[in-house]
Amino acid sequence: MHFISTRDATHRATLSETLTRGLAPDGGLYVPADFPSVDPRDAPDGSLPAIAAHMLRPFFAGDPLADRLDTLCQDTFSFPVPLRDIGQQTAVLELFHGPTAAFKDVGARFLASALSHLNEGADQPLTILVATSGDTGAAVAAAFHEKPNVEVVVCYPKGRVSDRQERQLTGWDQNVRTVAVAGDFDDCQRLVKASFQDDVLSGEKRLSSANSINIGRLLPQLTYYAAASRWYAARHGAVPGFIVPSGNLGNAVAALYARAMGSPMRPVVMATNANRSVTDFLDDGTWNPTPTQETLATAMDVGDPSNMERLRHHWPTIEAVRAEVDAHLVTDEAIEHEIRRGPSTWDTIWDPHTATAAAVRARVGGPHWILAATAHPAKFDTVVEPLIGETVPVPDALAAVMARSTPAPVIDPTMEAFRRFVL
Ligand SMILES: *Cc1c(COP(=O)(O)O)cnc(C)c1O
């Protein structure tokens, strides 16, 4: 089982190589050369680590990481991922019980464990660059902090993440450093991408990335969709559809991977915020990335989602894309409406991201839908609390991470400034 670049199918790489490099040398994204056929119902038991190892085994065959697969899956899913029924033949897959209270803990913990292991004995640490719209950076910082053989540089758009997100991003020490960029998320993403083409930086450092451009994010994420489809079928005797709050599309593409590999799943629907490049693409078939627009679901404020390149690689025509996935746009007004009615309608407090999925649930109709719950509402207290008129209790793990905050330096969104900071 090998991986290829979205831009050059003749470029082959092993799992370890793709995880270490992040981006392919030609600037493309790594994708599986083909999808192995794996049914989650054949896993030895129904626990998430067991299903995850079962789903990922073909990708690990013959790789230096092969005998680490079970440990990796246990390290990654060291926290519960409950599938909770909320009535009206709807369930919520709660992906936010990790250290930073968002689903990005999953990919970050998988990568941290894999990369730290792969770099044992190297004479220079691997430098992981992360551009974050809020949750990725925090998850990566928490997952890599104090891990040997790896260091992390996190950059985030100043003033465009929530106060609590910012406190999670800053205040790290030792092998984790954070910088605020005076710009938006696309500026941050551009700086990270350009770093790999930068002769000075790539000469001085061994660079890798932990954004959703790294296939090491998608692989563990596909496993919870596979697991949820098995759990749902066992509980309700029905095949569920999935609604996924989407920004950079890493989580939604992971769901499509799980289904392509043979997990029993009905439609996958992306819920986007007011950033409309994806819904416009599905409507009229032309891909026109738009400038990023700020919304209440900040971690989904992406005008030019990088995983579109993976989506269009696997499903190259608009007809193929439409057959695979649907998308619905949810405005800030609709997000507020869902959060407000969450406690009475679903007995649930939504965060602004998961609220987009709840809004789409009302539109798709029919039974048997699973909503991917991507963040804990306590991370977005300033949005959520005024709408529901009550305080959201902060989970212990989140409180511990936030307690360590100190301000990060701010730089201009230029390569020169970023290079200086990294070096
Ligand atoms: C990152 C994030 C998303 C969007 O996920 P993508 O994989 O980028 O589409 C949704 N919700 C939350 C809370 C996030 O942190």
Short mmCIF file of C-alpha atoms and ligand atoms in Angstrom, two decimals:
data_model
loop_
_atom_site.label_atom_id
_atom_site.label_comp_id
_atom_site.label_asym_id
_atom_site.label_seq_id
_atom_site.Cartn_x
_atom_site.Cartn_y
_atom_site.Cartn_z
CA MET A 1 0.00 0.00 0.00
CA HIS A 2 1.64 3.25 -1.06
CA PHE A 3 0.77 6.92 -1.43
CA ILE A 4 1.01 9.24 -4.44
CA SER A 5 0.94 13.01 -4.94
CA THR A 6 -2.28 14.64 -6.18
CA ARG A 7 -0.09 16.35 -8.79
CA ASP A 8 1.98 13.39 -9.92
CA ALA A 9 0.67 9.84 -9.78
CA THR A 10 4.13 8.47 -10.63
CA HIS A 11 5.54 9.90 -7.38
CA ARG A 12 5.27 7.08 -4.83
CA ALA A 13 5.87 7.30 -1.10
CA THR A 14 5.54 5.01 1.90
CA LEU A 15 3.38 5.83 4.90
CA SER A 16 6.37 6.96 6.99
CA GLU A 17 7.60 9.20 4.18
CA THR A 18 4.21 10.87 3.73
CA LEU A 19 3.84 11.46 7.48
CA THR A 20 7.32 12.95 7.73
CA ARG A 21 7.08 15.19 4.66
CA GLY A 22 3.53 16.45 5.08
CA LEU A 23 3.44 17.89 1.58
CA ALA A 24 4.72 16.02 -1.51
CA PRO A 25 7.91 17.48 -3.06
CA ASP A 26 5.93 18.83 -6.03
CA GLY A 27 3.61 20.79 -3.73
CA GLY A 28 0.79 18.26 -4.09
CA LEU A 29 -1.01 16.46 -1.29
CA TYR A 30 -0.43 12.81 -0.52
CA VAL A 31 -3.33 10.46 -1.17
CA PRO A 32 -3.65 6.68 -0.99
CA ALA A 33 -2.87 5.19 -4.41
CA ASP A 34 -6.08 3.20 -4.00
CA PHE A 35 -8.53 2.31 -1.26
CA PRO A 36 -8.05 -1.03 0.44
CA SER A 37 -11.32 -2.78 1.14
CA VAL A 38 -11.86 -3.06 4.90
CA ASP A 39 -15.13 -3.61 6.74
CA PRO A 40 -15.22 -2.21 10.30
CA ARG A 41 -17.59 -5.06 11.29
CA ASP A 42 -14.65 -7.49 10.86
CA ALA A 43 -12.60 -5.84 13.65
CA PRO A 44 -11.93 -8.20 16.58
CA ASP A 45 -14.03 -6.08 18.95
CA GLY A 46 -16.12 -2.93 18.87
CA SER A 47 -13.73 -0.61 20.72
CA LEU A 48 -12.44 2.40 18.80
CA PRO A 49 -8.72 1.51 19.11
CA ALA A 50 -9.47 -2.00 17.80
CA ILE A 51 -11.55 -0.74 14.88
CA ALA A 52 -8.95 1.95 14.12
CA ALA A 53 -6.10 -0.57 13.97
CA HIS A 54 -8.23 -2.85 11.81
CA MET A 55 -9.07 -0.08 9.33
CA LEU A 56 -5.50 1.23 9.09
CA ARG A 57 -3.63 -2.10 8.91
CA PRO A 58 -3.36 -2.17 5.07
CA PHE A 59 -1.80 1.32 5.07
CA PHE A 60 0.84 0.18 7.59
CA ALA A 61 1.78 -3.11 5.90
CA GLY A 62 5.52 -3.20 5.20
CA ASP A 63 6.13 0.20 6.79
CA PRO A 64 8.61 0.87 9.64
CA LEU A 65 5.56 1.84 11.71
CA ALA A 66 3.78 -1.49 11.15
CA ASP A 67 4.54 -2.99 14.56
CA ARG A 68 3.52 0.30 16.24
CA LEU A 69 0.01 0.32 14.80
CA ASP A 70 -1.81 -0.97 17.88
CA THR A 71 0.13 1.33 20.24
CA LEU A 72 -0.48 4.28 17.94
CA CYS A 73 -4.22 3.69 17.92
CA GLN A 74 -4.29 3.32 21.70
CA ASP A 75 -2.23 6.54 22.14
CA THR A 76 -4.49 8.40 19.72
CA PHE A 77 -7.79 7.31 21.26
CA SER A 78 -6.84 7.61 24.91
CA PHE A 79 -10.14 9.46 25.46
CA PRO A 80 -13.75 8.35 24.84
CA VAL A 81 -15.59 9.05 21.56
CA PRO A 82 -19.23 8.44 22.48
CA LEU A 83 -22.00 8.02 19.93
CA ARG A 84 -24.97 9.57 21.72
CA ASP A 85 -28.57 9.25 20.57
CA ILE A 86 -30.38 12.57 20.80
CA GLY A 87 -33.83 11.58 19.51
CA GLN A 88 -35.52 11.98 16.12
CA GLN A 89 -33.39 9.10 14.79
CA THR A 90 -30.32 11.26 15.13
CA ALA A 91 -27.05 10.64 16.96
CA VAL A 92 -24.05 12.78 17.82
CA LEU A 93 -20.52 11.48 17.49
CA GLU A 94 -18.73 13.42 20.23
CA LEU A 95 -15.19 13.95 19.00
CA PHE A 96 -14.31 16.60 21.58
CA HIS A 97 -13.30 14.71 24.73
CA GLY A 98 -9.55 15.01 24.11
CA PRO A 99 -7.06 17.40 25.79
CA THR A 100 -8.05 20.51 23.78
CA ALA A 101 -11.75 19.69 23.42
CA ALA A 102 -11.94 19.51 19.60
CA PHE A 103 -11.72 16.65 17.10
CA LYS A 104 -8.30 17.87 16.00
CA ASP A 105 -6.82 16.13 19.04
CA VAL A 106 -7.28 12.87 17.11
CA GLY A 107 -5.05 13.70 14.15
CA ALA A 108 -2.57 15.58 16.31
CA ARG A 109 -2.06 12.73 18.77
CA PHE A 110 -1.66 10.20 15.96
CA LEU A 111 0.96 12.34 14.22
CA ALA A 112 2.83 13.21 17.41
CA SER A 113 3.14 9.58 18.37
CA ALA A 114 4.16 8.47 14.84
CA LEU A 115 6.65 11.27 14.17
CA SER A 116 8.31 11.10 17.54
CA HIS A 117 8.84 7.37 17.01
CA LEU A 118 10.10 7.76 13.44
CA ASN A 119 12.67 10.33 14.57
CA GLU A 120 14.22 8.28 17.32
CA GLY A 121 17.98 8.48 16.87
CA ALA A 122 17.92 11.36 14.34
CA ASP A 123 20.64 13.99 14.93
CA GLN A 124 18.25 16.91 14.33
CA PRO A 125 14.66 17.19 15.54
CA LEU A 126 11.88 17.35 12.98
CA THR A 127 10.29 20.84 12.90
CA ILE A 128 6.53 20.73 12.52
CA LEU A 129 4.93 23.88 11.07
CA VAL A 130 1.26 24.44 11.78
CA ALA A 131 -1.06 27.11 10.45
CA THR A 132 -4.18 27.16 12.55
CA SER A 133 -7.59 28.79 12.49
CA GLY A 134 -7.77 27.94 16.18
CA ASP A 135 -8.20 24.31 17.06
CA THR A 136 -5.44 22.57 15.07
CA GLY A 137 -2.63 24.56 16.63
CA ALA A 138 -3.83 23.92 20.15
CA ALA A 139 -4.24 20.21 19.49
CA VAL A 140 -0.82 19.92 17.88
CA ALA A 141 0.87 21.93 20.62
CA ALA A 142 -0.73 19.77 23.32
CA ALA A 143 0.02 16.51 21.50
CA PHE A 144 3.70 17.28 20.73
CA HIS A 145 4.62 19.14 23.91
CA GLU A 146 7.59 17.42 25.61
CA LYS A 147 7.65 14.63 22.99
CA PRO A 148 11.28 13.78 22.07
CA ASN A 149 12.82 14.26 18.58
CA VAL A 150 10.23 16.80 17.39
CA GLU A 151 9.66 20.58 17.71
CA VAL A 152 6.62 22.65 16.75
CA VAL A 153 6.01 26.17 15.42
CA VAL A 154 2.34 27.23 15.52
CA CYS A 155 1.08 30.34 13.68
CA TYR A 156 -2.43 31.70 14.03
CA PRO A 157 -4.30 34.79 12.74
CA LYS A 158 -4.19 37.50 15.41
CA GLY A 159 -7.64 38.52 16.65
CA ARG A 160 -9.47 35.82 14.69
CA VAL A 161 -9.56 33.05 17.25
CA SER A 162 -11.63 32.99 20.43
CA ASP A 163 -10.09 34.14 23.69
CA ARG A 164 -10.09 30.60 25.02
CA GLN A 165 -8.60 29.24 21.81
CA GLU A 166 -5.83 31.84 22.04
CA ARG A 167 -5.08 30.82 25.62
CA GLN A 168 -4.75 27.22 24.44
CA LEU A 169 -2.39 28.22 21.64
CA THR A 170 0.02 30.24 23.72
CA GLY A 171 2.00 29.63 26.87
CA TRP A 172 3.80 26.48 25.72
CA ASP A 173 7.50 26.03 26.31
CA GLN A 174 10.41 23.72 25.46
CA ASN A 175 9.77 22.20 22.02
CA VAL A 176 6.60 24.21 21.21
CA ARG A 177 6.62 27.89 20.07
CA THR A 178 3.67 30.05 18.94
CA VAL A 179 3.50 33.19 16.77
CA ALA A 180 0.50 35.41 15.95
CA VAL A 181 0.26 36.66 12.35
CA ALA A 182 -1.34 40.03 11.53
CA GLY A 183 -3.55 38.56 8.81
CA ASP A 184 -6.12 35.80 8.26
CA PHE A 185 -5.93 32.01 8.22
CA ASP A 186 -5.16 31.90 4.50
CA ASP A 187 -2.09 34.09 5.19
CA CYS A 188 -0.95 31.58 7.81
CA GLN A 189 -1.53 28.66 5.48
CA ARG A 190 0.37 30.45 2.70
CA LEU A 191 3.38 31.04 4.98
CA VAL A 192 3.52 27.39 5.98
CA LYS A 193 3.21 26.18 2.39
CA ALA A 194 5.86 28.66 1.21
CA SER A 195 8.26 27.50 3.93
CA PHE A 196 8.65 24.16 2.21
CA GLN A 197 9.75 25.92 -0.99
CA ASP A 198 12.02 28.29 0.96
CA ASP A 199 15.69 27.36 0.43
CA VAL A 200 16.91 29.03 3.62
CA LEU A 201 14.34 27.39 5.89
CA SER A 202 14.44 23.96 4.35
CA GLY A 203 18.24 24.14 4.35
CA GLU A 204 18.43 24.86 8.08
CA LYS A 205 15.57 22.72 9.36
CA ARG A 206 13.98 19.40 8.65
CA LEU A 207 10.45 20.61 8.04
CA SER A 208 7.13 18.87 8.20
CA SER A 209 3.56 20.00 8.65
CA ALA A 210 0.66 18.92 10.80
CA ASN A 211 -2.17 20.68 9.02
CA SER A 212 -4.94 18.70 7.45
CA ILE A 213 -2.66 18.63 4.40
CA ASN A 214 -0.83 15.82 6.22
CA ILE A 215 -2.41 12.46 5.43
CA GLY A 216 -1.62 11.55 9.05
CA ARG A 217 -4.63 13.65 10.00
CA LEU A 218 -7.05 11.91 7.66
CA LEU A 219 -6.07 8.33 8.45
CA PRO A 220 -7.07 8.30 12.14
CA GLN A 221 -10.12 10.45 11.34
CA LEU A 222 -11.51 7.94 8.88
CA THR A 223 -11.51 5.34 11.64
CA TYR A 224 -14.13 7.05 13.82
CA TYR A 225 -16.54 7.20 10.91
CA ALA A 226 -15.99 3.50 10.31
CA ALA A 227 -16.54 2.79 14.01
CA ALA A 228 -19.65 4.97 14.23
CA SER A 229 -21.22 3.23 11.23
CA ARG A 230 -20.67 -0.14 12.95
CA TRP A 231 -21.99 1.09 16.31
CA TYR A 232 -25.04 2.72 14.77
CA ALA A 233 -25.93 -0.37 12.74
CA ALA A 234 -25.52 -2.59 15.80
CA ARG A 235 -27.75 -0.34 17.89
CA HIS A 236 -30.46 0.59 15.37
CA GLY A 237 -30.16 -1.96 12.55
CA ALA A 238 -29.80 0.86 10.02
CA VAL A 239 -27.09 2.46 7.92
CA PRO A 240 -26.48 6.09 8.96
CA GLY A 241 -25.71 9.19 6.91
CA PHE A 242 -23.17 11.69 8.28
CA ILE A 243 -23.25 15.46 8.54
CA VAL A 244 -19.80 16.98 8.98
CA PRO A 245 -19.05 20.61 9.93
CA SER A 246 -16.46 21.51 7.29
CA GLY A 247 -13.81 24.14 6.68
CA ASN A 248 -10.57 22.81 5.22
CA LEU A 249 -12.53 19.61 4.37
CA GLY A 250 -10.11 17.22 6.10
CA ASN A 251 -12.80 15.74 8.30
CA ALA A 252 -15.31 15.34 5.45
CA VAL A 253 -12.76 13.78 3.10
CA ALA A 254 -11.84 11.34 5.89
CA ALA A 255 -15.52 10.31 6.01
CA LEU A 256 -15.47 9.74 2.26
CA TYR A 257 -12.34 7.59 2.67
CA ALA A 258 -14.08 5.44 5.28
CA ARG A 259 -16.99 4.86 2.92
CA ALA A 260 -14.73 4.27 -0.12
CA MET A 261 -13.02 1.53 1.91
CA GLY A 262 -16.33 -0.20 2.55
CA SER A 263 -17.83 1.18 5.76
CA PRO A 264 -21.62 1.04 5.55
CA MET A 265 -22.56 4.71 5.28
CA ARG A 266 -25.35 6.57 3.50
CA PRO A 267 -24.80 10.16 2.26
CA VAL A 268 -22.03 12.33 3.62
CA VAL A 269 -23.10 15.96 3.81
CA MET A 270 -20.76 18.84 4.48
CA ALA A 271 -22.12 21.66 6.61
CA THR A 272 -20.26 24.87 5.83
CA ASN A 273 -20.49 28.35 7.31
CA ALA A 274 -20.96 31.45 5.12
CA ASN A 275 -17.69 30.77 3.28
CA ARG A 276 -19.30 29.65 0.05
CA SER A 277 -16.62 28.28 -2.28
CA VAL A 278 -17.60 24.64 -1.62
CA THR A 279 -21.37 25.05 -1.93
CA ASP A 280 -20.91 27.22 -5.04
CA PHE A 281 -18.70 24.51 -6.54
CA LEU A 282 -21.36 21.85 -5.97
CA ASP A 283 -24.03 24.17 -7.38
CA ASP A 284 -22.40 25.34 -10.59
CA GLY A 285 -19.40 23.04 -11.04
CA THR A 286 -16.73 25.73 -11.17
CA TRP A 287 -14.04 25.99 -8.52
CA ASN A 288 -13.59 29.61 -7.46
CA PRO A 289 -11.94 29.92 -4.07
CA THR A 290 -13.10 33.09 -2.37
CA PRO A 291 -11.39 35.30 0.23
CA THR A 292 -11.97 34.06 3.76
CA GLN A 293 -15.02 35.52 5.46
CA GLU A 294 -15.27 35.72 9.26
CA THR A 295 -18.16 33.83 10.86
CA LEU A 296 -19.19 32.54 14.28
CA ALA A 297 -17.74 29.12 13.38
CA THR A 298 -14.21 30.51 13.20
CA ALA A 299 -12.39 27.18 12.83
CA MET A 300 -14.30 26.73 9.55
CA ASP A 301 -13.42 30.19 8.17
CA VAL A 302 -11.59 28.94 5.09
CA GLY A 303 -12.03 30.46 1.64
CA ASP A 304 -9.67 28.10 -0.17
CA PRO A 305 -9.89 24.68 1.52
CA SER A 306 -6.74 22.68 0.84
CA ASN A 307 -8.44 19.27 0.90
CA MET A 308 -10.44 20.25 -2.18
CA GLU A 309 -7.34 19.07 -4.03
CA ARG A 310 -7.79 15.59 -2.54
CA LEU A 311 -11.52 15.56 -3.21
CA ARG A 312 -11.03 16.48 -6.87
CA HIS A 313 -8.19 14.02 -7.25
CA HIS A 314 -10.32 11.05 -6.19
CA TRP A 315 -13.52 12.30 -7.82
CA PRO A 316 -12.26 14.29 -10.83
CA THR A 317 -15.53 15.43 -12.41
CA ILE A 318 -18.27 17.53 -10.88
CA GLU A 319 -20.71 14.65 -11.46
CA ALA A 320 -18.44 12.32 -9.52
CA VAL A 321 -18.15 14.83 -6.67
CA ARG A 322 -21.92 15.33 -6.57
CA ALA A 323 -22.49 11.59 -6.46
CA GLU A 324 -20.13 11.36 -3.49
CA VAL A 325 -20.98 14.29 -1.26
CA ASP A 326 -23.41 17.14 -0.75
CA ALA A 327 -22.93 20.51 0.97
CA HIS A 328 -25.18 23.03 2.71
CA LEU A 329 -24.30 26.57 3.68
CA VAL A 330 -25.29 27.78 7.16
CA THR A 331 -25.32 31.50 7.90
CA ASP A 332 -24.41 33.06 11.24
CA GLU A 333 -28.12 33.73 11.85
CA ALA A 334 -28.88 30.04 11.39
CA ILE A 335 -25.98 29.07 13.67
CA GLU A 336 -27.36 31.35 16.39
CA HIS A 337 -30.84 29.92 15.91
CA GLU A 338 -29.55 26.33 16.33
CA ILE A 339 -27.53 27.16 19.43
CA ARG A 340 -30.53 28.95 20.97
CA ARG A 341 -32.91 26.05 20.39
CA GLY A 342 -30.33 23.29 21.09
CA PRO A 343 -31.28 22.75 24.76
CA SER A 344 -35.04 22.55 24.08
CA THR A 345 -34.94 20.70 20.72
CA TRP A 346 -32.07 18.27 21.30
CA ASP A 347 -31.31 18.60 25.02
CA THR A 348 -27.83 19.57 23.84
CA ILE A 349 -25.63 22.66 23.97
CA TRP A 350 -24.03 23.11 20.53
CA ASP A 351 -20.77 24.85 19.85
CA PRO A 352 -20.96 27.15 16.77
CA HIS A 353 -19.33 24.53 14.50
CA THR A 354 -21.48 21.57 15.46
CA ALA A 355 -24.47 23.92 15.25
CA THR A 356 -23.96 24.03 11.46
CA ALA A 357 -24.48 20.25 11.36
CA ALA A 358 -27.58 20.56 13.53
CA ALA A 359 -28.96 23.19 11.11
CA VAL A 360 -28.32 20.89 8.16
CA ARG A 361 -29.97 17.98 10.00
CA ALA A 362 -33.23 19.94 9.90
CA ARG A 363 -32.87 20.37 6.13
CA VAL A 364 -31.93 16.84 5.02
CA GLY A 365 -34.97 15.10 6.52
CA GLY A 366 -35.45 11.34 6.78
CA PRO A 367 -34.16 9.06 9.56
CA HIS A 368 -30.70 7.89 10.68
CA TRP A 369 -28.22 10.72 10.66
CA ILE A 370 -25.04 11.09 12.69
CA LEU A 371 -23.78 14.61 13.38
CA ALA A 372 -20.01 14.91 13.84
CA ALA A 373 -19.62 17.09 16.96
CA THR A 374 -16.29 18.78 16.39
CA ALA A 375 -15.81 20.96 19.49
CA HIS A 376 -16.97 21.30 23.08
CA PRO A 377 -19.23 24.36 23.54
CA ALA A 378 -17.08 25.60 26.46
CA LYS A 379 -14.39 26.56 23.93
CA PHE A 380 -16.76 29.15 22.48
CA ASP A 381 -18.38 30.41 25.66
CA THR A 382 -18.60 34.04 24.48
CA VAL A 383 -20.82 33.01 21.55
CA VAL A 384 -22.78 30.23 23.20
CA GLU A 385 -23.55 31.50 26.70
CA PRO A 386 -25.45 34.69 25.76
CA LEU A 387 -27.61 32.67 23.33
CA ILE A 388 -28.64 29.97 25.78
CA GLY A 389 -28.58 32.14 28.90
CA GLU A 390 -26.53 29.75 30.99
CA THR A 391 -22.89 29.03 31.76
CA VAL A 392 -21.21 26.10 30.02
CA PRO A 393 -19.08 24.05 32.44
CA VAL A 394 -15.42 23.81 31.33
CA PRO A 395 -14.08 20.23 31.02
CA ASP A 396 -11.08 19.54 33.29
CA ALA A 397 -8.62 18.84 30.46
CA LEU A 398 -9.47 22.14 28.78
CA ALA A 399 -9.13 24.07 32.04
CA ALA A 400 -5.67 22.61 32.59
CA VAL A 401 -4.42 23.65 29.13
CA MET A 402 -5.86 27.17 29.40
CA ALA A 403 -4.25 27.78 32.78
CA ARG A 404 -0.79 28.01 31.21
CA SER A 405 -1.27 30.97 28.84
CA THR A 406 1.22 33.79 28.05
CA PRO A 407 1.02 36.21 25.05
CA ALA A 408 2.65 35.25 21.71
CA PRO A 409 4.72 37.67 19.57
CA VAL A 410 2.90 39.21 16.57
CA ILE A 411 4.50 39.32 13.09
CA ASP A 412 3.53 40.71 9.66
CA PRO A 413 2.20 38.13 7.20
CA THR A 414 5.45 38.02 5.20
CA MET A 415 7.81 35.15 4.51
CA GLU A 416 10.71 37.23 5.79
CA ALA A 417 9.12 37.73 9.20
CA PHE A 418 8.04 34.11 9.45
CA ARG A 419 11.48 32.81 8.44
CA ARG A 420 13.10 34.96 11.12
CA PHE A 421 10.75 33.61 13.77
CA VAL A 422 11.23 29.96 12.82
CA LEU A 423 15.03 30.25 12.76
C1 LIG B 1 -11.11 22.41 12.13
C2 LIG B 1 -12.50 22.40 12.61
C3 LIG B 1 -13.56 22.16 11.73
C4 LIG B 1 -13.35 21.98 10.25
O1 LIG B 1 -12.69 20.76 9.97
P1 LIG B 1 -11.99 20.56 8.56
O2 LIG B 1 -11.35 19.23 8.63
O3 LIG B 1 -10.97 21.67 8.42
O4 LIG B 1 -13.04 20.68 7.53
C5 LIG B 1 -14.84 22.10 12.25
N1 LIG B 1 -15.08 22.29 13.57
C6 LIG B 1 -14.08 22.53 14.44
C7 LIG B 1 -14.41 22.74 15.86
C8 LIG B 1 -12.76 22.58 13.99
O5 LIG B 1 -11.78 22.82 14.86
#
